Amino acid sequence: MPEFNFDGIVGPTHNYAGLSPGNVASLTHAGQAANPRRAALQGLSKMRLVASLGVGQAVLPPHERPRMRTLHQLGFRGSDEEVLAAAGAGDGHLLRLCSSAAAMWTANAATCVPSEDSADRRLHLVPANLTSMFHRVLEADTTARVLRTIFADPARFEVHEPLPGGAQLSDEGAANHTRLTAAGRPAAHLFAWGRAAYGAVPASGQPLRFPARQTREASEALARLGQLDPSRAIFPQQHPRGIDAGAFHTDVLAVGNGNVLLLHELAFANHEALLARLREMLGESFTAHVATDAELPVASAVAAYPFNSQLLTLPDGTMIILAPEESRAEPRARAFLERVAASGGPVRDVRYLDLRDSMENGGGPACLRQRIVLNPQERAAIAARVFWDDALGADLEAWVARYYRDRVAGDDLRDPLLHRESLAALDELTRILRLGPIYDFQS
Ligand code: SUG
């Protein structure tokens, strides 16, 4: 069944605010001026490439930023101009939090269980609550609204509420979820987590330096909500040393597709036991490519993001790795990817993409997309114009050229004109994508 990559469109306020402790790139580039136009065009180029390979491609819209509703909830009053001025006064941190374009990383938008894997044979989407980071928790209700607008047919789709429970059930979406398949077997689902909200510290320890975002309890709830057969869901722990090295999500150190898993040895605690379990679940065709720390030091893997690649199945059944340019430039990351492509297995090719403007906030190719398997009936049940074709690509590029700035620095977030341009852009986007009113400012 075809998989569609729903990429997040980079929003007009894309900027570097250093908002994510534990995300090395976000901290490193804090305060740098951003180029939202270039960032958005890089994202659209990736979508065009994926579509040209014969792989399903679709889009998800950016969110309204700055998020006026949140600023109002924080006690800022008056006209939009007055709210921007008051929230942007002083160090402007609250305004930066409410202006982040982080919804572009749609791997964190939700977790998807395809209809062929769920007991009720419907596709399940659980919008991620993203409660670990304030600037990202703002995404959850808009994501739910957008997904309900697109996946509107209740006979085929269930878009759940984000998980309740704040930090106890902190959920970062598909960035910690991997679905693997092998011929003749039901799919295996990995729901990784970084900390346990209840009970003793896990035997493998917990990170000491950086926050673990996803809880085990959240991961278990996702499997229940997706109505998975419990024997097909496993819950590995992210390696605490991997998190402390900057792997704030599982997809920083591992990527899987079909019967193939690429991983760094610090992606999961006890990775050997995990791989043995996956071989039992998926059979002998399951192939894991492990990079040891000696082959590829974890700091280099975090800096160059070879595991944050998209691993895609092409129409001829072979697989391709779409990796960020930074992985070509880092010799050990490149050598690892090329070793995988030369191994004689399903992966045959590596291509490198320029996504620098997203990478500098810690988002590589895999972060930018939500994977959703859709059978032809499900695909046909979606009326919104979100599936990529040449006409949509051209419309989106022209739209970016019309509205996006080529420079946004921290101080610009206070600019009422940037706010008005952003709202005008999003308003028009809902018409391009035929979504109807999805933003607060449209209601
Ligand atoms: O949540 N960066 C995002 C990057 C998300 C990457 N996604 C995956 N690995 N799937 C985050 O840390 C940085 C924003 C800033 O600092 O301005 C940010 O939110």
PDB file of N, CA, C and O in Angstrom, residues 263-329:
ATOM      1  N   LEU A 263      20.486   2.188  12.095  1.00  0.00           N
ATOM      2  CA  LEU A 263      20.550   2.750  13.440  1.00  0.00           C
ATOM      3  C   LEU A 263      21.987   2.927  13.909  1.00  0.00           C
ATOM      4  O   LEU A 263      22.888   2.206  13.487  1.00  0.00           O
ATOM      5  N   HIS A 264      22.149   3.905  14.755  1.00  0.00           N
ATOM      6  CA  HIS A 264      23.410   4.065  15.484  1.00  0.00           C
ATOM      7  C   HIS A 264      23.325   3.206  16.738  1.00  0.00           C
ATOM      8  O   HIS A 264      22.228   2.995  17.267  1.00  0.00           O
ATOM      9  N   GLU A 265      24.458   2.723  17.203  1.00  0.00           N
ATOM     10  CA  GLU A 265      24.384   1.834  18.377  1.00  0.00           C
ATOM     11  C   GLU A 265      23.888   2.562  19.626  1.00  0.00           C
ATOM     12  O   GLU A 265      23.483   1.908  20.585  1.00  0.00           O
ATOM     13  N   LEU A 266      23.893   3.894  19.618  1.00  0.00           N
ATOM     14  CA  LEU A 266      23.342   4.628  20.760  1.00  0.00           C
ATOM     15  C   LEU A 266      21.914   5.144  20.509  1.00  0.00           C
ATOM     16  O   LEU A 266      21.424   6.011  21.207  1.00  0.00           O
ATOM     17  N   ALA A 267      21.243   4.587  19.493  1.00  0.00           N
ATOM     18  CA  ALA A 267      19.839   4.970  19.273  1.00  0.00           C
ATOM     19  C   ALA A 267      18.946   4.381  20.360  1.00  0.00           C
ATOM     20  O   ALA A 267      18.074   5.067  20.908  1.00  0.00           O
ATOM     21  N   PHE A 268      19.145   3.097  20.646  1.00  0.00           N
ATOM     22  CA  PHE A 268      18.283   2.397  21.605  1.00  0.00           C
ATOM     23  C   PHE A 268      19.147   1.735  22.666  1.00  0.00           C
ATOM     24  O   PHE A 268      20.236   1.236  22.369  1.00  0.00           O
ATOM     25  N   ALA A 269      18.622   1.681  23.897  1.00  0.00           N
ATOM     26  CA  ALA A 269      19.274   0.870  24.927  1.00  0.00           C
ATOM     27  C   ALA A 269      19.153  -0.597  24.494  1.00  0.00           C
ATOM     28  O   ALA A 269      18.133  -0.986  23.916  1.00  0.00           O
ATOM     29  N   ASN A 270      20.161  -1.393  24.746  1.00  0.00           N
ATOM     30  CA  ASN A 270      20.121  -2.837  24.400  1.00  0.00           C
ATOM     31  C   ASN A 270      19.708  -3.072  22.956  1.00  0.00           C
ATOM     32  O   ASN A 270      18.779  -3.839  22.683  1.00  0.00           O
ATOM     33  N   HIS A 271      20.403  -2.447  22.039  1.00  0.00           N
ATOM     34  CA  HIS A 271      19.932  -2.566  20.650  1.00  0.00           C
ATOM     35  C   HIS A 271      20.033  -3.996  20.135  1.00  0.00           C
ATOM     36  O   HIS A 271      19.265  -4.402  19.270  1.00  0.00           O
ATOM     37  N   GLU A 272      20.951  -4.792  20.698  1.00  0.00           N
ATOM     38  CA  GLU A 272      21.065  -6.164  20.175  1.00  0.00           C
ATOM     39  C   GLU A 272      19.819  -6.984  20.501  1.00  0.00           C
ATOM     40  O   GLU A 272      19.308  -7.723  19.654  1.00  0.00           O
ATOM     41  N   ALA A 273      19.310  -6.813  21.719  1.00  0.00           N
ATOM     42  CA  ALA A 273      18.072  -7.523  22.092  1.00  0.00           C
ATOM     43  C   ALA A 273      16.909  -7.033  21.227  1.00  0.00           C
ATOM     44  O   ALA A 273      16.074  -7.826  20.771  1.00  0.00           O
ATOM     45  N   LEU A 274      16.885  -5.744  20.979  1.00  0.00           N
ATOM     46  CA  LEU A 274      15.813  -5.194  20.135  1.00  0.00           C
ATOM     47  C   LEU A 274      15.870  -5.802  18.728  1.00  0.00           C
ATOM     48  O   LEU A 274      14.840  -6.205  18.166  1.00  0.00           O
ATOM     49  N   LEU A 275      17.070  -5.884  18.171  1.00  0.00           N
ATOM     50  CA  LEU A 275      17.184  -6.410  16.800  1.00  0.00           C
ATOM     51  C   LEU A 275      16.799  -7.892  16.758  1.00  0.00           C
ATOM     52  O   LEU A 275      16.158  -8.346  15.795  1.00  0.00           O
ATOM     53  N   ALA A 276      17.143  -8.626  17.812  1.00  0.00           N
ATOM     54  CA  ALA A 276      16.764 -10.049  17.857  1.00  0.00           C
ATOM     55  C   ALA A 276      15.237 -10.168  17.888  1.00  0.00           C
ATOM     56  O   ALA A 276      14.636 -10.994  17.191  1.00  0.00           O
ATOM     57  N   ARG A 277      14.604  -9.314  18.672  1.00  0.00           N
ATOM     58  CA  ARG A 277      13.134  -9.335  18.766  1.00  0.00           C
ATOM     59  C   ARG A 277      12.503  -8.992  17.412  1.00  0.00           C
ATOM     60  O   ARG A 277      11.531  -9.620  16.976  1.00  0.00           O
ATOM     61  N   LEU A 278      13.077  -8.007  16.734  1.00  0.00           N
ATOM     62  CA  LEU A 278      12.520  -7.627  15.427  1.00  0.00           C
ATOM     63  C   LEU A 278      12.700  -8.755  14.411  1.00  0.00           C
ATOM     64  O   LEU A 278      11.824  -8.983  13.571  1.00  0.00           O
ATOM     65  N   ARG A 279      13.815  -9.474  14.535  1.00  0.00           N
ATOM     66  CA  ARG A 279      14.012 -10.603  13.603  1.00  0.00           C
ATOM     67  C   ARG A 279      12.946 -11.672  13.855  1.00  0.00           C
ATOM     68  O   ARG A 279      12.391 -12.236  12.910  1.00  0.00           O
ATOM     69  N   GLU A 280      12.620 -11.898  15.124  1.00  0.00           N
ATOM     70  CA  GLU A 280      11.537 -12.860  15.429  1.00  0.00           C
ATOM     71  C   GLU A 280      10.210 -12.387  14.836  1.00  0.00           C
ATOM     72  O   GLU A 280       9.438 -13.149  14.295  1.00  0.00           O
ATOM     73  N   MET A 281       9.960 -11.079  14.978  1.00  0.00           N
ATOM     74  CA  MET A 281       8.661 -10.556  14.536  1.00  0.00           C
ATOM     75  C   MET A 281       8.547 -10.507  13.019  1.00  0.00           C
ATOM     76  O   MET A 281       7.459 -10.671  12.474  1.00  0.00           O
ATOM     77  N   LEU A 282       9.677 -10.241  12.350  1.00  0.00           N
ATOM     78  CA  LEU A 282       9.613  -9.961  10.912  1.00  0.00           C
ATOM     79  C   LEU A 282      10.228 -11.056  10.053  1.00  0.00           C
ATOM     80  O   LEU A 282      10.051 -11.060   8.831  1.00  0.00           O
ATOM     81  N   GLY A 283      10.964 -11.966  10.669  1.00  0.00           N
ATOM     82  CA  GLY A 283      11.573 -13.046   9.898  1.00  0.00           C
ATOM     83  C   GLY A 283      12.954 -12.672   9.383  1.00  0.00           C
ATOM     84  O   GLY A 283      13.464 -11.574   9.621  1.00  0.00           O
ATOM     85  N   GLU A 284      13.533 -13.617   8.644  1.00  0.00           N
ATOM     86  CA  GLU A 284      14.946 -13.494   8.266  1.00  0.00           C
ATOM     87  C   GLU A 284      15.216 -12.381   7.264  1.00  0.00           C
ATOM     88  O   GLU A 284      16.349 -11.952   7.098  1.00  0.00           O
ATOM     89  N   SER A 285      14.177 -11.907   6.578  1.00  0.00           N
ATOM     90  CA  SER A 285      14.448 -10.832   5.600  1.00  0.00           C
ATOM     91  C   SER A 285      14.741  -9.499   6.295  1.00  0.00           C
ATOM     92  O   SER A 285      15.255  -8.567   5.665  1.00  0.00           O
ATOM     93  N   PHE A 286      14.431  -9.411   7.579  1.00  0.00           N
ATOM     94  CA  PHE A 286      14.695  -8.151   8.297  1.00  0.00           C
ATOM     95  C   PHE A 286      16.195  -7.854   8.295  1.00  0.00           C
ATOM     96  O   PHE A 286      17.014  -8.708   8.606  1.00  0.00           O
ATOM     97  N   THR A 287      16.553  -6.637   7.905  1.00  0.00           N
ATOM     98  CA  THR A 287      17.966  -6.251   7.800  1.00  0.00           C
ATOM     99  C   THR A 287      18.215  -5.002   8.615  1.00  0.00           C
ATOM    100  O   THR A 287      17.541  -3.984   8.412  1.00  0.00           O
ATOM    101  N   ALA A 288      19.185  -5.075   9.514  1.00  0.00           N
ATOM    102  CA  ALA A 288      19.566  -3.892  10.288  1.00  0.00           C
ATOM    103  C   ALA A 288      20.985  -3.486   9.900  1.00  0.00           C
ATOM    104  O   ALA A 288      21.850  -4.342   9.729  1.00  0.00           O
ATOM    105  N   HIS A 289      21.189  -2.210   9.725  1.00  0.00           N
ATOM    106  CA  HIS A 289      22.535  -1.672   9.474  1.00  0.00           C
ATOM    107  C   HIS A 289      22.893  -0.819  10.682  1.00  0.00           C
ATOM    108  O   HIS A 289      22.314   0.256  10.883  1.00  0.00           O
ATOM    109  N   VAL A 290      23.828  -1.309  11.485  1.00  0.00           N
ATOM    110  CA  VAL A 290      24.192  -0.621  12.725  1.00  0.00           C
ATOM    111  C   VAL A 290      25.506   0.125  12.516  1.00  0.00           C
ATOM    112  O   VAL A 290      26.488  -0.453  12.050  1.00  0.00           O
ATOM    113  N   ALA A 291      25.510   1.416  12.849  1.00  0.00           N
ATOM    114  CA  ALA A 291      26.778   2.163  12.884  1.00  0.00           C
ATOM    115  C   ALA A 291      27.287   2.125  14.321  1.00  0.00           C
ATOM    116  O   ALA A 291      26.568   2.545  15.236  1.00  0.00           O
ATOM    117  N   THR A 292      28.481   1.628  14.510  1.00  0.00           N
ATOM    118  CA  THR A 292      29.059   1.674  15.853  1.00  0.00           C
ATOM    119  C   THR A 292      29.593   3.083  16.105  1.00  0.00           C
ATOM    120  O   THR A 292      29.799   3.865  15.168  1.00  0.00           O
ATOM    121  N   ASP A 293      29.822   3.356  17.373  1.00  0.00           N
ATOM    122  CA  ASP A 293      30.372   4.664  17.710  1.00  0.00           C
ATOM    123  C   ASP A 293      31.798   4.804  17.166  1.00  0.00           C
ATOM    124  O   ASP A 293      32.236   5.913  16.851  1.00  0.00           O
ATOM    125  N   ALA A 294      32.491   3.690  17.016  1.00  0.00           N
ATOM    126  CA  ALA A 294      33.848   3.751  16.449  1.00  0.00           C
ATOM    127  C   ALA A 294      33.786   4.119  14.962  1.00  0.00           C
ATOM    128  O   ALA A 294      34.594   4.898  14.454  1.00  0.00           O
ATOM    129  N   GLU A 295      32.788   3.566  14.273  1.00  0.00           N
ATOM    130  CA  GLU A 295      32.644   3.855  12.834  1.00  0.00           C
ATOM    131  C   GLU A 295      32.144   5.286  12.616  1.00  0.00           C
ATOM    132  O   GLU A 295      32.593   5.992  11.709  1.00  0.00           O
ATOM    133  N   LEU A 296      31.204   5.699  13.427  1.00  0.00           N
ATOM    134  CA  LEU A 296      30.552   7.002  13.266  1.00  0.00           C
ATOM    135  C   LEU A 296      30.269   7.561  14.662  1.00  0.00           C
ATOM    136  O   LEU A 296      29.253   7.203  15.284  1.00  0.00           O
ATOM    137  N   PRO A 297      31.172   8.384  15.188  1.00  0.00           N
ATOM    138  CA  PRO A 297      30.953   8.897  16.545  1.00  0.00           C
ATOM    139  C   PRO A 297      29.599   9.591  16.652  1.00  0.00           C
ATOM    140  O   PRO A 297      29.160  10.278  15.725  1.00  0.00           O
ATOM    141  N   VAL A 298      28.950   9.395  17.796  1.00  0.00           N
ATOM    142  CA  VAL A 298      27.578   9.881  17.922  1.00  0.00           C
ATOM    143  C   VAL A 298      27.507  11.399  17.716  1.00  0.00           C
ATOM    144  O   VAL A 298      26.535  11.909  17.136  1.00  0.00           O
ATOM    145  N   ALA A 299      28.545  12.124  18.118  1.00  0.00           N
ATOM    146  CA  ALA A 299      28.514  13.583  17.920  1.00  0.00           C
ATOM    147  C   ALA A 299      28.470  13.913  16.426  1.00  0.00           C
ATOM    148  O   ALA A 299      27.783  14.856  16.007  1.00  0.00           O
ATOM    149  N   SER A 300      29.174  13.125  15.613  1.00  0.00           N
ATOM    150  CA  SER A 300      29.150  13.366  14.159  1.00  0.00           C
ATOM    151  C   SER A 300      27.785  12.993  13.591  1.00  0.00           C
ATOM    152  O   SER A 300      27.274  13.665  12.685  1.00  0.00           O
ATOM    153  N   ALA A 301      27.203  11.922  14.120  1.00  0.00           N
ATOM    154  CA  ALA A 301      25.872  11.526  13.634  1.00  0.00           C
ATOM    155  C   ALA A 301      24.847  12.604  13.974  1.00  0.00           C
ATOM    156  O   ALA A 301      23.960  12.909  13.168  1.00  0.00           O
ATOM    157  N   VAL A 302      24.974  13.206  15.142  1.00  0.00           N
ATOM    158  CA  VAL A 302      24.034  14.264  15.533  1.00  0.00           C
ATOM    159  C   VAL A 302      24.274  15.521  14.694  1.00  0.00           C
ATOM    160  O   VAL A 302      23.328  16.210  14.300  1.00  0.00           O
ATOM    161  N   ALA A 303      25.505  15.801  14.380  1.00  0.00           N
ATOM    162  CA  ALA A 303      25.799  17.008  13.592  1.00  0.00           C
ATOM    163  C   ALA A 303      25.403  16.848  12.126  1.00  0.00           C
ATOM    164  O   ALA A 303      24.920  17.797  11.506  1.00  0.00           O
ATOM    165  N   ALA A 304      25.586  15.645  11.574  1.00  0.00           N
ATOM    166  CA  ALA A 304      25.396  15.461  10.120  1.00  0.00           C
ATOM    167  C   ALA A 304      24.060  14.804   9.761  1.00  0.00           C
ATOM    168  O   ALA A 304      23.669  14.808   8.604  1.00  0.00           O
ATOM    169  N   TYR A 305      23.370  14.216  10.728  1.00  0.00           N
ATOM    170  CA  TYR A 305      22.006  13.685  10.557  1.00  0.00           C
ATOM    171  C   TYR A 305      21.844  12.601   9.476  1.00  0.00           C
ATOM    172  O   TYR A 305      20.817  12.570   8.788  1.00  0.00           O
ATOM    173  N   PRO A 306      22.811  11.668   9.322  1.00  0.00           N
ATOM    174  CA  PRO A 306      22.583  10.622   8.302  1.00  0.00           C
ATOM    175  C   PRO A 306      21.363   9.755   8.603  1.00  0.00           C
ATOM    176  O   PRO A 306      20.720   9.246   7.676  1.00  0.00           O
ATOM    177  N   PHE A 307      21.025   9.588   9.890  1.00  0.00           N
ATOM    178  CA  PHE A 307      19.861   8.754  10.227  1.00  0.00           C
ATOM    179  C   PHE A 307      18.563   9.538  10.111  1.00  0.00           C
ATOM    180  O   PHE A 307      17.485   8.959  10.181  1.00  0.00           O
ATOM    181  N   ASN A 308      18.645  10.838   9.988  1.00  0.00           N
ATOM    182  CA  ASN A 308      17.432  11.637   9.804  1.00  0.00           C
ATOM    183  C   ASN A 308      17.073  11.718   8.317  1.00  0.00           C
ATOM    184  O   ASN A 308      16.428  12.634   7.843  1.00  0.00           O
ATOM    185  N   SER A 309      17.495  10.697   7.597  1.00  0.00           N
ATOM    186  CA  SER A 309      17.183  10.602   6.170  1.00  0.00           C
ATOM    187  C   SER A 309      15.775  10.060   5.978  1.00  0.00           C
ATOM    188  O   SER A 309      15.216   9.423   6.869  1.00  0.00           O
ATOM    189  N   GLN A 310      15.245  10.292   4.803  1.00  0.00           N
ATOM    190  CA  GLN A 310      14.046   9.567   4.394  1.00  0.00           C
ATOM    191  C   GLN A 310      14.512   8.290   3.705  1.00  0.00           C
ATOM    192  O   GLN A 310      15.306   8.346   2.755  1.00  0.00           O
ATOM    193  N   LEU A 311      14.029   7.165   4.178  1.00  0.00           N
ATOM    194  CA  LEU A 311      14.321   5.879   3.553  1.00  0.00           C
ATOM    195  C   LEU A 311      13.041   5.484   2.829  1.00  0.00           C
ATOM    196  O   LEU A 311      12.021   5.216   3.470  1.00  0.00           O
ATOM    197  N   LEU A 312      13.090   5.535   1.511  1.00  0.00           N
ATOM    198  CA  LEU A 312      11.856   5.427   0.720  1.00  0.00           C
ATOM    199  C   LEU A 312      11.868   4.189  -0.159  1.00  0.00           C
ATOM    200  O   LEU A 312      12.913   3.845  -0.737  1.00  0.00           O
ATOM    201  N   THR A 313      10.713   3.568  -0.291  1.00  0.00           N
ATOM    202  CA  THR A 313      10.564   2.465  -1.245  1.00  0.00           C
ATOM    203  C   THR A 313      10.109   3.041  -2.583  1.00  0.00           C
ATOM    204  O   THR A 313       9.115   3.762  -2.651  1.00  0.00           O
ATOM    205  N   LEU A 314      10.868   2.725  -3.625  1.00  0.00           N
ATOM    206  CA  LEU A 314      10.551   3.225  -4.964  1.00  0.00           C
ATOM    207  C   LEU A 314       9.563   2.265  -5.640  1.00  0.00           C
ATOM    208  O   LEU A 314       9.387   1.132  -5.195  1.00  0.00           O
ATOM    209  N   PRO A 315       8.933   2.726  -6.728  1.00  0.00           N
ATOM    210  CA  PRO A 315       7.946   1.856  -7.387  1.00  0.00           C
ATOM    211  C   PRO A 315       8.517   0.493  -7.811  1.00  0.00           C
ATOM    212  O   PRO A 315       7.781  -0.490  -7.865  1.00  0.00           O
ATOM    213  N   ASP A 316       9.832   0.400  -8.067  1.00  0.00           N
ATOM    214  CA  ASP A 316      10.384  -0.910  -8.456  1.00  0.00           C
ATOM    215  C   ASP A 316      10.712  -1.796  -7.250  1.00  0.00           C
ATOM    216  O   ASP A 316      11.279  -2.876  -7.401  1.00  0.00           O
ATOM    217  N   GLY A 317      10.394  -1.316  -6.044  1.00  0.00           N
ATOM    218  CA  GLY A 317      10.610  -2.141  -4.847  1.00  0.00           C
ATOM    219  C   GLY A 317      11.955  -1.916  -4.176  1.00  0.00           C
ATOM    220  O   GLY A 317      12.157  -2.344  -3.038  1.00  0.00           O
ATOM    221  N   THR A 318      12.897  -1.272  -4.854  1.00  0.00           N
ATOM    222  CA  THR A 318      14.173  -0.962  -4.199  1.00  0.00           C
ATOM    223  C   THR A 318      13.980   0.270  -3.304  1.00  0.00           C
ATOM    224  O   THR A 318      12.954   0.946  -3.368  1.00  0.00           O
ATOM    225  N   MET A 319      15.000   0.541  -2.493  1.00  0.00           N
ATOM    226  CA  MET A 319      14.894   1.694  -1.581  1.00  0.00           C
ATOM    227  C   MET A 319      15.999   2.707  -1.861  1.00  0.00           C
ATOM    228  O   MET A 319      17.083   2.354  -2.340  1.00  0.00           O
ATOM    229  N   ILE A 320      15.687   3.946  -1.513  1.00  0.00           N
ATOM    230  CA  ILE A 320      16.650   5.047  -1.668  1.00  0.00           C
ATOM    231  C   ILE A 320      16.713   5.805  -0.342  1.00  0.00           C
ATOM    232  O   ILE A 320      15.707   5.902   0.373  1.00  0.00           O
ATOM    233  N   ILE A 321      17.907   6.324  -0.061  1.00  0.00           N
ATOM    234  CA  ILE A 321      18.090   7.180   1.125  1.00  0.00           C
ATOM    235  C   ILE A 321      18.159   8.627   0.644  1.00  0.00           C
ATOM    236  O   ILE A 321      18.985   8.955  -0.224  1.00  0.00           O
ATOM    237  N   LEU A 322      17.301   9.478   1.177  1.00  0.00           N
ATOM    238  CA  LEU A 322      17.424  10.924   0.922  1.00  0.00           C
ATOM    239  C   LEU A 322      18.013  11.549   2.174  1.00  0.00           C
ATOM    240  O   LEU A 322      17.345  11.668   3.207  1.00  0.00           O
ATOM    241  N   ALA A 323      19.266  11.943   2.070  1.00  0.00           N
ATOM    242  CA  ALA A 323      20.018  12.415   3.235  1.00  0.00           C
ATOM    243  C   ALA A 323      20.298  13.904   3.099  1.00  0.00           C
ATOM    244  O   ALA A 323      20.325  14.444   1.992  1.00  0.00           O
ATOM    245  N   PRO A 324      20.530  14.574   4.214  1.00  0.00           N
ATOM    246  CA  PRO A 324      20.902  15.988   4.108  1.00  0.00           C
ATOM    247  C   PRO A 324      22.341  16.148   3.610  1.00  0.00           C
ATOM    248  O   PRO A 324      23.192  15.282   3.849  1.00  0.00           O
ATOM    249  N   GLU A 325      22.597  17.256   2.914  1.00  0.00           N
ATOM    250  CA  GLU A 325      23.948  17.572   2.407  1.00  0.00           C
ATOM    251  C   GLU A 325      25.005  17.421   3.492  1.00  0.00           C
ATOM    252  O   GLU A 325      26.142  17.033   3.219  1.00  0.00           O
ATOM    253  N   GLU A 326      24.635  17.769   4.724  1.00  0.00           N
ATOM    254  CA  GLU A 326      25.601  17.709   5.827  1.00  0.00           C
ATOM    255  C   GLU A 326      26.165  16.295   5.973  1.00  0.00           C
ATOM    256  O   GLU A 326      27.288  16.117   6.448  1.00  0.00           O
ATOM    257  N   SER A 327      25.409  15.276   5.562  1.00  0.00           N
ATOM    258  CA  SER A 327      25.896  13.896   5.644  1.00  0.00           C
ATOM    259  C   SER A 327      26.897  13.582   4.538  1.00  0.00           C
ATOM    260  O   SER A 327      27.703  12.675   4.676  1.00  0.00           O
ATOM    261  N   ARG A 328      26.786  14.299   3.442  1.00  0.00           N
ATOM    262  CA  ARG A 328      27.808  14.104   2.401  1.00  0.00           C
ATOM    263  C   ARG A 328      29.119  14.731   2.854  1.00  0.00           C
ATOM    264  O   ARG A 328      30.195  14.210   2.597  1.00  0.00           O
ATOM    265  N   ALA A 329      28.993  15.878   3.556  1.00  0.00           N
ATOM    266  CA  ALA A 329      30.195  16.614   3.949  1.00  0.00           C
ATOM    267  C   ALA A 329      30.937  15.947   5.109  1.00  0.00           C
ATOM    268  O   ALA A 329      32.121  16.208   5.300  1.00  0.00           O
TER     269      ALA A 329
END
